Tab-separated table of N, CA and C in Angstrom:
chain	number	residue	atom	x	y	z
A	1	UNK	N	39.152	34.224	16.834
A	1	UNK	CA	39.720	32.895	16.853
A	1	UNK	C	39.090	32.061	15.753
A	2	UNK	N	39.892	31.397	15.004
A	2	UNK	CA	39.422	30.564	13.915
A	2	UNK	C	39.016	29.193	14.462
A	3	UNK	N	37.712	28.800	14.341
A	3	UNK	CA	37.298	27.527	14.918
A	3	UNK	C	37.918	26.319	14.227
A	4	UNK	N	38.413	26.496	12.997
A	4	UNK	CA	39.030	25.371	12.303
A	4	UNK	C	40.416	25.065	12.854
A	5	UNK	N	41.049	26.046	13.465
A	5	UNK	CA	42.379	25.848	14.033
A	5	UNK	C	42.323	25.502	15.519
A	6	UNK	N	41.127	25.338	16.069
A	6	UNK	CA	40.985	25.026	17.490
A	6	UNK	C	41.427	23.596	17.751
A	7	UNK	N	42.307	23.404	18.690
A	7	UNK	CA	42.740	22.080	19.109
A	7	UNK	C	42.340	21.881	20.556
A	8	UNK	N	41.811	20.708	20.857
A	8	UNK	CA	41.423	20.417	22.232
A	8	UNK	C	42.685	20.301	23.077
A	9	UNK	N	42.675	20.975	24.236
A	9	UNK	CA	43.826	20.935	25.114
A	9	UNK	C	43.543	19.984	26.261
A	10	UNK	N	44.395	19.029	26.442
A	10	UNK	CA	44.257	18.067	27.521
A	10	UNK	C	45.361	18.354	28.531
A	11	UNK	N	44.970	18.485	29.781
A	11	UNK	CA	45.950	18.785	30.821
A	11	UNK	C	46.721	17.520	31.178
A	12	UNK	N	48.036	17.614	31.095
A	12	UNK	CA	48.880	16.501	31.509
A	12	UNK	C	49.402	16.719	32.914
A	13	UNK	N	49.497	17.951	33.326
A	13	UNK	CA	49.983	18.294	34.657
A	13	UNK	C	49.041	19.319	35.269
A	14	UNK	N	49.184	19.512	36.564
A	14	UNK	CA	48.410	20.556	37.224
A	14	UNK	C	48.842	21.911	36.662
A	15	UNK	N	47.907	22.842	36.576
A	15	UNK	CA	48.180	24.156	36.002
A	15	UNK	C	48.196	25.184	37.120
A	16	UNK	N	49.248	25.993	37.147
A	16	UNK	CA	49.344	27.049	38.139
A	16	UNK	C	49.172	28.375	37.415
A	17	UNK	N	48.014	29.036	37.675
A	17	UNK	CA	47.705	30.271	36.965
A	17	UNK	C	48.621	31.410	37.408
A	18	UNK	N	48.739	31.599	38.700
A	18	UNK	CA	49.671	32.569	39.250
A	18	UNK	C	50.207	31.955	40.532
A	19	UNK	N	50.801	32.753	41.392
A	19	UNK	CA	51.417	32.198	42.599
A	19	UNK	C	50.401	31.625	43.574
A	20	UNK	N	49.128	32.008	43.443
A	20	UNK	CA	48.185	31.605	44.476
A	20	UNK	C	47.078	30.663	44.013
A	21	UNK	N	46.894	30.435	42.711
A	21	UNK	CA	45.795	29.602	42.231
A	21	UNK	C	46.360	28.402	41.462
A	22	UNK	N	45.999	27.196	41.921
A	22	UNK	CA	46.420	25.961	41.257
A	22	UNK	C	45.195	25.195	40.810
A	23	UNK	N	45.149	24.803	39.547
A	23	UNK	CA	44.102	23.936	39.026
A	23	UNK	C	44.682	22.529	38.944
A	24	UNK	N	44.067	21.579	39.641
A	24	UNK	CA	44.599	20.227	39.700
A	24	UNK	C	43.934	19.348	38.651
A	25	UNK	N	44.554	18.196	38.364
A	25	UNK	CA	44.071	17.312	37.314
A	25	UNK	C	42.701	16.734	37.603
A	26	UNK	N	42.347	16.519	38.869
A	26	UNK	CA	41.051	15.928	39.200
A	26	UNK	C	39.922	16.950	39.194
A	27	UNK	N	40.203	18.198	38.867
A	27	UNK	CA	39.168	19.212	38.787
A	27	UNK	C	39.121	20.129	39.985
A	28	UNK	N	39.866	19.826	41.038
A	28	UNK	CA	39.876	20.671	42.228
A	28	UNK	C	40.717	21.920	41.994
A	29	UNK	N	40.481	22.927	42.811
A	29	UNK	CA	41.287	24.146	42.796
A	29	UNK	C	41.856	24.357	44.184
A	30	UNK	N	43.077	24.847	44.268
A	30	UNK	CA	43.710	25.179	45.534
A	30	UNK	C	44.136	26.632	45.456
A	31	UNK	N	43.646	27.431	46.395
A	31	UNK	CA	43.971	28.858	46.421
A	31	UNK	C	44.772	29.114	47.689
A	32	UNK	N	46.012	29.580	47.524
A	32	UNK	CA	46.910	29.832	48.645
A	32	UNK	C	47.059	31.335	48.789
A	33	UNK	N	46.887	31.864	50.013
A	33	UNK	CA	47.034	33.316	50.189
A	33	UNK	C	48.474	33.779	49.921
A	34	UNK	N	48.617	35.022	49.627
A	34	UNK	CA	49.931	35.611	49.384
A	34	UNK	C	50.760	35.565	50.672
A	35	UNK	N	52.091	35.508	50.551
A	35	UNK	CA	52.930	35.396	51.758
A	35	UNK	C	52.778	36.570	52.725
A	36	UNK	N	52.488	37.765	52.230
A	36	UNK	CA	52.348	38.911	53.132
A	36	UNK	C	51.026	38.900	53.891
A	37	UNK	N	50.168	37.915	53.586
A	37	UNK	CA	48.903	37.774	54.299
A	37	UNK	C	48.994	36.711	55.399
A	38	UNK	N	50.192	36.171	55.691
A	38	UNK	CA	50.342	35.067	56.633
A	38	UNK	C	49.913	35.422	58.049
A	39	UNK	N	50.072	36.665	58.457
A	39	UNK	CA	49.769	37.021	59.843
A	39	UNK	C	48.268	37.174	60.096
A	40	UNK	N	47.449	37.160	59.066
A	40	UNK	CA	46.007	37.344	59.222
A	40	UNK	C	45.327	35.996	59.406
A	41	UNK	N	44.362	35.939	60.323
A	41	UNK	CA	43.597	34.719	60.535
A	41	UNK	C	42.229	34.888	59.900
A	42	UNK	N	41.879	33.946	59.033
A	42	UNK	CA	40.637	34.050	58.276
A	42	UNK	C	39.473	33.455	59.055
A	43	UNK	N	39.690	32.307	59.677
A	43	UNK	CA	38.632	31.659	60.459
A	43	UNK	C	39.032	31.667	61.929
A	44	UNK	N	38.276	31.013	62.769
A	44	UNK	CA	38.562	30.990	64.207
A	44	UNK	C	39.568	29.908	64.586
A	45	UNK	N	40.575	29.695	63.786
A	45	UNK	CA	41.599	28.725	64.087
A	45	UNK	C	41.265	27.306	63.670
A	46	UNK	N	40.211	27.108	62.942
A	46	UNK	CA	39.830	25.767	62.513
A	46	UNK	C	39.372	25.813	61.061
A	47	UNK	N	39.274	24.639	60.445
A	47	UNK	CA	38.839	24.545	59.059
A	47	UNK	C	37.322	24.739	58.990
A	48	UNK	N	36.873	25.527	58.016
A	48	UNK	CA	35.451	25.786	57.822
A	48	UNK	C	35.049	25.211	56.472
A	49	UNK	N	33.928	24.493	56.453
A	49	UNK	CA	33.416	23.913	55.208
A	49	UNK	C	32.132	24.627	54.811
A	50	UNK	N	32.055	24.959	53.543
A	50	UNK	CA	30.885	25.630	53.009
A	50	UNK	C	30.213	24.722	51.997
A	51	UNK	N	29.038	25.150	51.538
A	51	UNK	CA	28.365	24.413	50.467
A	51	UNK	C	29.192	24.461	49.203
A	52	UNK	N	28.963	23.498	48.340
A	52	UNK	CA	29.659	23.483	47.058
A	52	UNK	C	31.063	22.935	47.162
A	53	UNK	N	31.432	22.285	48.284
A	53	UNK	CA	32.754	21.686	48.402
A	53	UNK	C	33.862	22.685	48.610
A	54	UNK	N	33.592	23.761	49.334
A	54	UNK	CA	34.614	24.773	49.598
A	54	UNK	C	35.076	24.613	51.040
A	55	UNK	N	36.403	24.518	51.237
A	55	UNK	CA	36.991	24.415	52.563
A	55	UNK	C	37.985	25.548	52.734
A	56	UNK	N	37.934	26.233	53.890
A	56	UNK	CA	38.844	27.328	54.168
A	56	UNK	C	39.567	27.019	55.472
A	57	UNK	N	40.909	27.004	55.432
A	57	UNK	CA	41.714	26.790	56.627
A	57	UNK	C	41.881	28.097	57.376
A	58	UNK	N	42.434	28.008	58.574
A	58	UNK	CA	42.624	29.204	59.397
A	58	UNK	C	43.587	30.191	58.755
A	59	UNK	N	44.577	29.678	58.028
A	59	UNK	CA	45.551	30.575	57.396
A	59	UNK	C	45.060	31.150	56.076
A	60	UNK	N	43.866	30.756	55.626
A	60	UNK	CA	43.303	31.298	54.402
A	60	UNK	C	43.435	30.392	53.204
A	61	UNK	N	44.119	29.258	53.362
A	61	UNK	CA	44.244	28.312	52.257
A	61	UNK	C	42.860	27.769	51.943
A	62	UNK	N	42.431	27.868	50.681
A	62	UNK	CA	41.079	27.508	50.262
A	62	UNK	C	41.136	26.399	49.234
A	63	UNK	N	40.300	25.382	49.437
A	63	UNK	CA	40.176	24.290	48.481
A	63	UNK	C	38.763	24.308	47.915
A	64	UNK	N	38.660	24.221	46.603
A	64	UNK	CA	37.367	24.139	45.932
A	64	UNK	C	37.328	22.803	45.227
A	65	UNK	N	36.415	21.916	45.665
A	65	UNK	CA	36.335	20.585	45.073
A	65	UNK	C	35.354	20.603	43.910
A	66	UNK	N	35.618	19.788	42.929
A	66	UNK	CA	34.732	19.692	41.780
A	66	UNK	C	33.458	18.966	42.186
A	67	UNK	N	32.448	19.094	41.345
A	67	UNK	CA	31.213	18.366	41.588
A	67	UNK	C	31.451	16.877	41.433
A	68	UNK	N	30.685	16.078	42.123
A	68	UNK	CA	30.811	14.636	41.999
A	68	UNK	C	30.291	14.207	40.631
A	69	UNK	N	31.043	13.382	39.966
A	69	UNK	CA	30.641	12.890	38.654
A	69	UNK	C	29.900	11.572	38.798
A	70	UNK	N	28.821	11.422	38.079
A	70	UNK	CA	28.138	10.147	38.017
A	70	UNK	C	27.350	9.759	39.245
A	71	UNK	N	27.185	10.661	40.195
A	71	UNK	CA	26.483	10.280	41.408
A	71	UNK	C	24.977	10.238	41.179
A	72	UNK	N	24.447	11.239	40.574
A	72	UNK	CA	23.003	11.278	40.351
A	72	UNK	C	22.703	11.492	38.868
A	73	UNK	N	23.325	12.472	38.293
A	73	UNK	CA	23.104	12.743	36.886
A	73	UNK	C	21.781	13.442	36.649
A	74	UNK	N	21.438	13.664	35.397
A	74	UNK	CA	20.157	14.308	35.099
A	74	UNK	C	19.005	13.379	35.431
A	75	UNK	N	17.921	13.938	35.935
A	75	UNK	CA	16.773	13.130	36.314
A	75	UNK	C	15.945	12.721	35.109
A	76	UNK	N	15.922	13.565	34.070
A	76	UNK	CA	15.117	13.269	32.888
A	76	UNK	C	15.984	13.274	31.642
A	77	UNK	N	15.612	12.456	30.711
A	77	UNK	CA	16.279	12.394	29.422
A	77	UNK	C	15.293	12.894	28.374
A	78	UNK	N	15.690	13.870	27.564
A	78	UNK	CA	14.810	14.426	26.550
A	78	UNK	C	14.751	13.468	25.354
A	79	UNK	N	13.537	13.040	25.032
A	79	UNK	CA	13.352	12.111	23.918
A	79	UNK	C	13.020	12.831	22.617
A	80	UNK	N	12.183	13.866	22.734
A	80	UNK	CA	11.691	14.546	21.531
A	80	UNK	C	11.309	15.970	21.914
A	81	UNK	N	11.565	16.910	21.024
A	81	UNK	CA	11.218	18.307	21.290
A	81	UNK	C	10.467	18.893	20.115
A	82	UNK	N	9.522	19.757	20.433
A	82	UNK	CA	8.844	20.564	19.428
A	82	UNK	C	9.195	22.015	19.725
A	83	UNK	N	8.562	22.940	19.028
A	83	UNK	CA	8.872	24.353	19.237
A	83	UNK	C	8.530	24.808	20.656
A	84	UNK	N	7.429	24.309	21.214
A	84	UNK	CA	7.002	24.738	22.550
A	84	UNK	C	6.790	23.577	23.512
A	85	UNK	N	7.117	22.369	23.102
A	85	UNK	CA	6.883	21.206	23.950
A	85	UNK	C	8.088	20.292	23.993
A	86	UNK	N	8.078	19.412	24.964
A	86	UNK	CA	9.155	18.439	25.104
A	86	UNK	C	8.608	17.146	25.674
A	87	UNK	N	9.156	16.050	25.208
A	87	UNK	CA	8.836	14.728	25.740
A	87	UNK	C	10.079	14.264	26.483
A	88	UNK	N	9.926	14.034	27.780
A	88	UNK	CA	11.050	13.613	28.610
A	88	UNK	C	10.705	12.314	29.302
A	89	UNK	N	11.731	11.545	29.603
A	89	UNK	CA	11.544	10.277	30.287
A	89	UNK	C	12.511	10.224	31.459
A	90	UNK	N	12.066	9.640	32.579
A	90	UNK	CA	12.985	9.443	33.685
A	90	UNK	C	14.053	8.450	33.253
A	91	UNK	N	15.210	8.588	33.824
A	91	UNK	CA	16.312	7.707	33.445
A	91	UNK	C	15.958	6.256	33.727
A	92	UNK	N	16.390	5.340	32.878
A	92	UNK	CA	16.109	3.925	33.130
A	92	UNK	C	16.762	3.455	34.424
A	93	UNK	N	15.980	2.774	35.254
A	93	UNK	CA	16.483	2.207	36.495
A	93	UNK	C	16.816	0.743	36.251
A	94	UNK	N	18.031	0.357	36.534
A	94	UNK	CA	18.457	-1.024	36.308
A	94	UNK	C	18.776	-1.660	37.650
A	95	UNK	N	18.202	-2.825	37.890
A	95	UNK	CA	18.455	-3.532	39.144
A	95	UNK	C	19.904	-4.025	39.155
A	96	UNK	N	20.623	-3.771	40.241
A	96	UNK	CA	22.039	-4.176	40.257
A	96	UNK	C	22.240	-5.683	40.373
A	97	UNK	N	21.289	-6.390	40.948
A	97	UNK	CA	21.505	-7.807	41.191
A	97	UNK	C	21.173	-8.689	39.998
A	98	UNK	N	20.296	-8.250	39.082
A	98	UNK	CA	20.017	-9.090	37.912
A	98	UNK	C	20.104	-8.330	36.589
A	99	UNK	N	20.354	-7.021	36.614
A	99	UNK	CA	20.547	-6.250	35.400
A	99	UNK	C	19.288	-5.921	34.618
A	100	UNK	N	18.100	-6.186	35.168
A	100	UNK	CA	16.850	-5.884	34.467
A	100	UNK	C	16.369	-4.482	34.810
A	101	UNK	N	15.649	-3.902	33.852
A	101	UNK	CA	15.124	-2.551	34.055
A	101	UNK	C	13.880	-2.580	34.923
A	102	UNK	N	13.711	-1.531	35.720
A	102	UNK	CA	12.514	-1.360	36.538
A	102	UNK	C	11.510	-0.552	35.723
A	103	UNK	N	10.680	-1.245	35.001
A	103	UNK	CA	9.739	-0.568	34.110
A	103	UNK	C	8.677	0.212	34.881
A	104	UNK	N	8.373	-0.206	36.107
A	104	UNK	CA	7.339	0.484	36.869
A	104	UNK	C	7.824	1.820	37.421
A	105	UNK	N	9.118	2.116	37.333
A	105	UNK	CA	9.653	3.384	37.827
A	105	UNK	C	10.083	4.323	36.696
A	106	UNK	N	9.774	3.971	35.463
A	106	UNK	CA	10.100	4.837	34.337
A	106	UNK	C	8.826	5.536	33.873
A	107	UNK	N	8.900	6.836	33.776
A	107	UNK	CA	7.740	7.622	33.388
A	107	UNK	C	8.106	8.536	32.226
A	108	UNK	N	7.115	8.798	31.376
A	108	UNK	CA	7.285	9.717	30.258
A	108	UNK	C	6.448	10.954	30.548
A	109	UNK	N	7.072	12.125	30.431
A	109	UNK	CA	6.405	13.393	30.701
A	109	UNK	C	6.335	14.214	29.426
A	110	UNK	N	5.210	14.848	29.198
A	110	UNK	CA	5.050	15.773	28.080
A	110	UNK	C	4.748	17.138	28.672
A	111	UNK	N	5.558	18.123	28.336
A	111	UNK	CA	5.360	19.470	28.859
A	111	UNK	C	5.274	20.454	27.703
A	112	UNK	N	4.429	21.452	27.863
A	112	UNK	CA	4.292	22.542	26.896
A	112	UNK	C	4.522	23.855	27.609
A	113	UNK	N	5.202	24.787	26.954
A	113	UNK	CA	5.413	26.133	27.486
A	113	UNK	C	5.126	27.129	26.370
A	114	UNK	N	4.011	27.796	26.485
A	114	UNK	CA	3.618	28.808	25.508
A	114	UNK	C	3.710	30.183	26.151
A	115	UNK	N	4.223	31.174	25.453
A	115	UNK	CA	4.237	32.529	25.993
A	115	UNK	C	2.815	33.076	26.136
A	116	UNK	N	2.606	33.892	27.141
A	116	UNK	CA	1.276	34.460	27.388
A	116	UNK	C	0.861	35.429	26.294
A	117	UNK	N	1.829	35.994	25.609
A	117	UNK	CA	1.505	36.995	24.586
A	117	UNK	C	0.852	36.381	23.348
A	118	UNK	N	0.876	35.049	23.192
A	118	UNK	CA	0.264	34.411	22.035
A	118	UNK	C	-1.252	34.521	22.039
A	119	UNK	N	-1.846	34.564	23.195
A	119	UNK	CA	-3.302	34.599	23.258
A	119	UNK	C	-3.886	33.199	23.229
A	120	UNK	N	-5.164	33.082	23.566
A	120	UNK	CA	-5.807	31.780	23.722
A	120	UNK	C	-5.992	31.055	22.397
A	121	UNK	N	-6.431	31.760	21.364
A	121	UNK	CA	-6.725	31.111	20.079
A	121	UNK	C	-5.443	30.548	19.455
A	122	UNK	N	-4.400	31.349	19.405
A	122	UNK	CA	-3.133	30.895	18.834
A	122	UNK	C	-2.525	29.770	19.673
A	123	UNK	N	-2.613	29.880	20.997
A	123	UNK	CA	-2.076	28.847	21.875
A	123	UNK	C	-2.785	27.515	21.645
A	124	UNK	N	-4.114	27.543	21.528
A	124	UNK	CA	-4.855	26.303	21.283
A	124	UNK	C	-4.493	25.695	19.931
A	125	UNK	N	-4.344	26.525	18.911
A	125	UNK	CA	-3.988	26.017	17.581
A	125	UNK	C	-2.591	25.393	17.587
A	126	UNK	N	-1.631	26.078	18.221
A	126	UNK	CA	-0.278	25.530	18.311
A	126	UNK	C	-0.248	24.263	19.152
A	127	UNK	N	-1.053	24.246	20.209
A	127	UNK	CA	-1.108	23.056	21.068
A	127	UNK	C	-1.605	21.844	20.284
A	128	UNK	N	-2.653	22.042	19.487
A	128	UNK	CA	-3.189	20.920	18.707
A	128	UNK	C	-2.165	20.401	17.700
A	129	UNK	N	-1.452	21.309	17.027
A	129	UNK	CA	-0.438	20.891	16.060
A	129	UNK	C	0.696	20.122	16.742
A	130	UNK	N	1.183	20.671	17.836
A	130	UNK	CA	2.317	20.038	18.499
A	130	UNK	C	1.902	18.764	19.225
A	131	UNK	N	0.668	18.705	19.718
A	131	UNK	CA	0.191	17.474	20.347
A	131	UNK	C	0.077	16.363	19.303
A	132	UNK	N	-0.396	16.697	18.094
A	132	UNK	CA	-0.436	15.702	17.022
A	132	UNK	C	0.967	15.217	16.652
A	133	UNK	N	1.901	16.154	16.628
A	133	UNK	CA	3.284	15.804	16.301
A	133	UNK	C	3.870	14.869	17.372
A	134	UNK	N	3.578	15.159	18.634
A	134	UNK	CA	4.082	14.324	19.725
A	134	UNK	C	3.406	12.960	19.719
A	135	UNK	N	2.100	12.912	19.432
A	135	UNK	CA	1.416	11.622	19.379
A	135	UNK	C	1.941	10.763	18.224
A	136	UNK	N	2.290	11.391	17.102
A	136	UNK	CA	2.881	10.611	16.009
A	136	UNK	C	4.264	10.107	16.410
A	137	UNK	N	4.973	10.878	17.238
A	137	UNK	CA	6.255	10.387	17.758
A	137	UNK	C	6.030	9.157	18.635
A	138	UNK	N	5.010	9.190	19.491
A	138	UNK	CA	4.728	8.046	20.355
A	138	UNK	C	4.396	6.802	19.538
A	139	UNK	N	3.719	6.989	18.410
A	139	UNK	CA	3.362	5.842	17.567
A	139	UNK	C	4.589	5.219	16.907
A	140	UNK	N	5.631	6.004	16.693
A	140	UNK	CA	6.826	5.480	16.043
A	140	UNK	C	7.858	4.944	17.024
A	141	UNK	N	7.592	5.079	18.318
A	141	UNK	CA	8.549	4.570	19.304
A	141	UNK	C	8.650	3.050	19.239
A	142	UNK	N	9.845	2.539	19.450
A	142	UNK	CA	10.041	1.095	19.449
A	142	UNK	C	9.569	0.477	20.755
A	143	UNK	N	9.616	1.264	21.843
A	143	UNK	CA	9.117	0.763	23.128
A	143	UNK	C	7.672	1.147	23.277
A	144	UNK	N	6.938	0.315	23.933
A	144	UNK	CA	5.521	0.566	24.133
A	144	UNK	C	5.328	1.587	25.251
A	145	UNK	N	4.469	2.551	25.021
A	145	UNK	CA	4.120	3.532	26.037
A	145	UNK	C	2.865	3.064	26.747
A	146	UNK	N	2.956	2.873	28.050
A	146	UNK	CA	1.817	2.418	28.832
A	146	UNK	C	1.150	3.642	29.441
A	147	UNK	N	-0.109	3.855	29.117
A	147	UNK	CA	-0.853	5.031	29.579
A	147	UNK	C	-1.582	4.691	30.864
A	148	UNK	N	-1.540	5.598	31.818
A	148	UNK	CA	-2.269	5.406	33.082
A	148	UNK	C	-3.405	6.372	33.174
């Protein structure tokens, strides 16, 4: 496939893949059993709900709901990355009644992940280089970093 000829496809209507699978515009899926499967009972005569937004009716009709959008979102936002480290910050908390940020609930985390095969000497040398790089990033930040 030529990536230059790729056009984004936007669904205007629900898409029916075959006779039994329907993809709906809101992201849900509806799976209907084949007509020759009508005499079979899948559950004990009642609707069963599973994790992940899956519902199965007694006749086998299955609904798969999409994940909720915007409910929680990612917990951390990546600010800066090095080869083996990352600087992440918790998402800004904004008070709904006055629109101000909750600065006391925002934290910055620095994490390093080095493979064990590097050995202690190489790991310490890489740590010092990347820690200096991250500290220079902190110095260039427009917001003040409060250290505890």
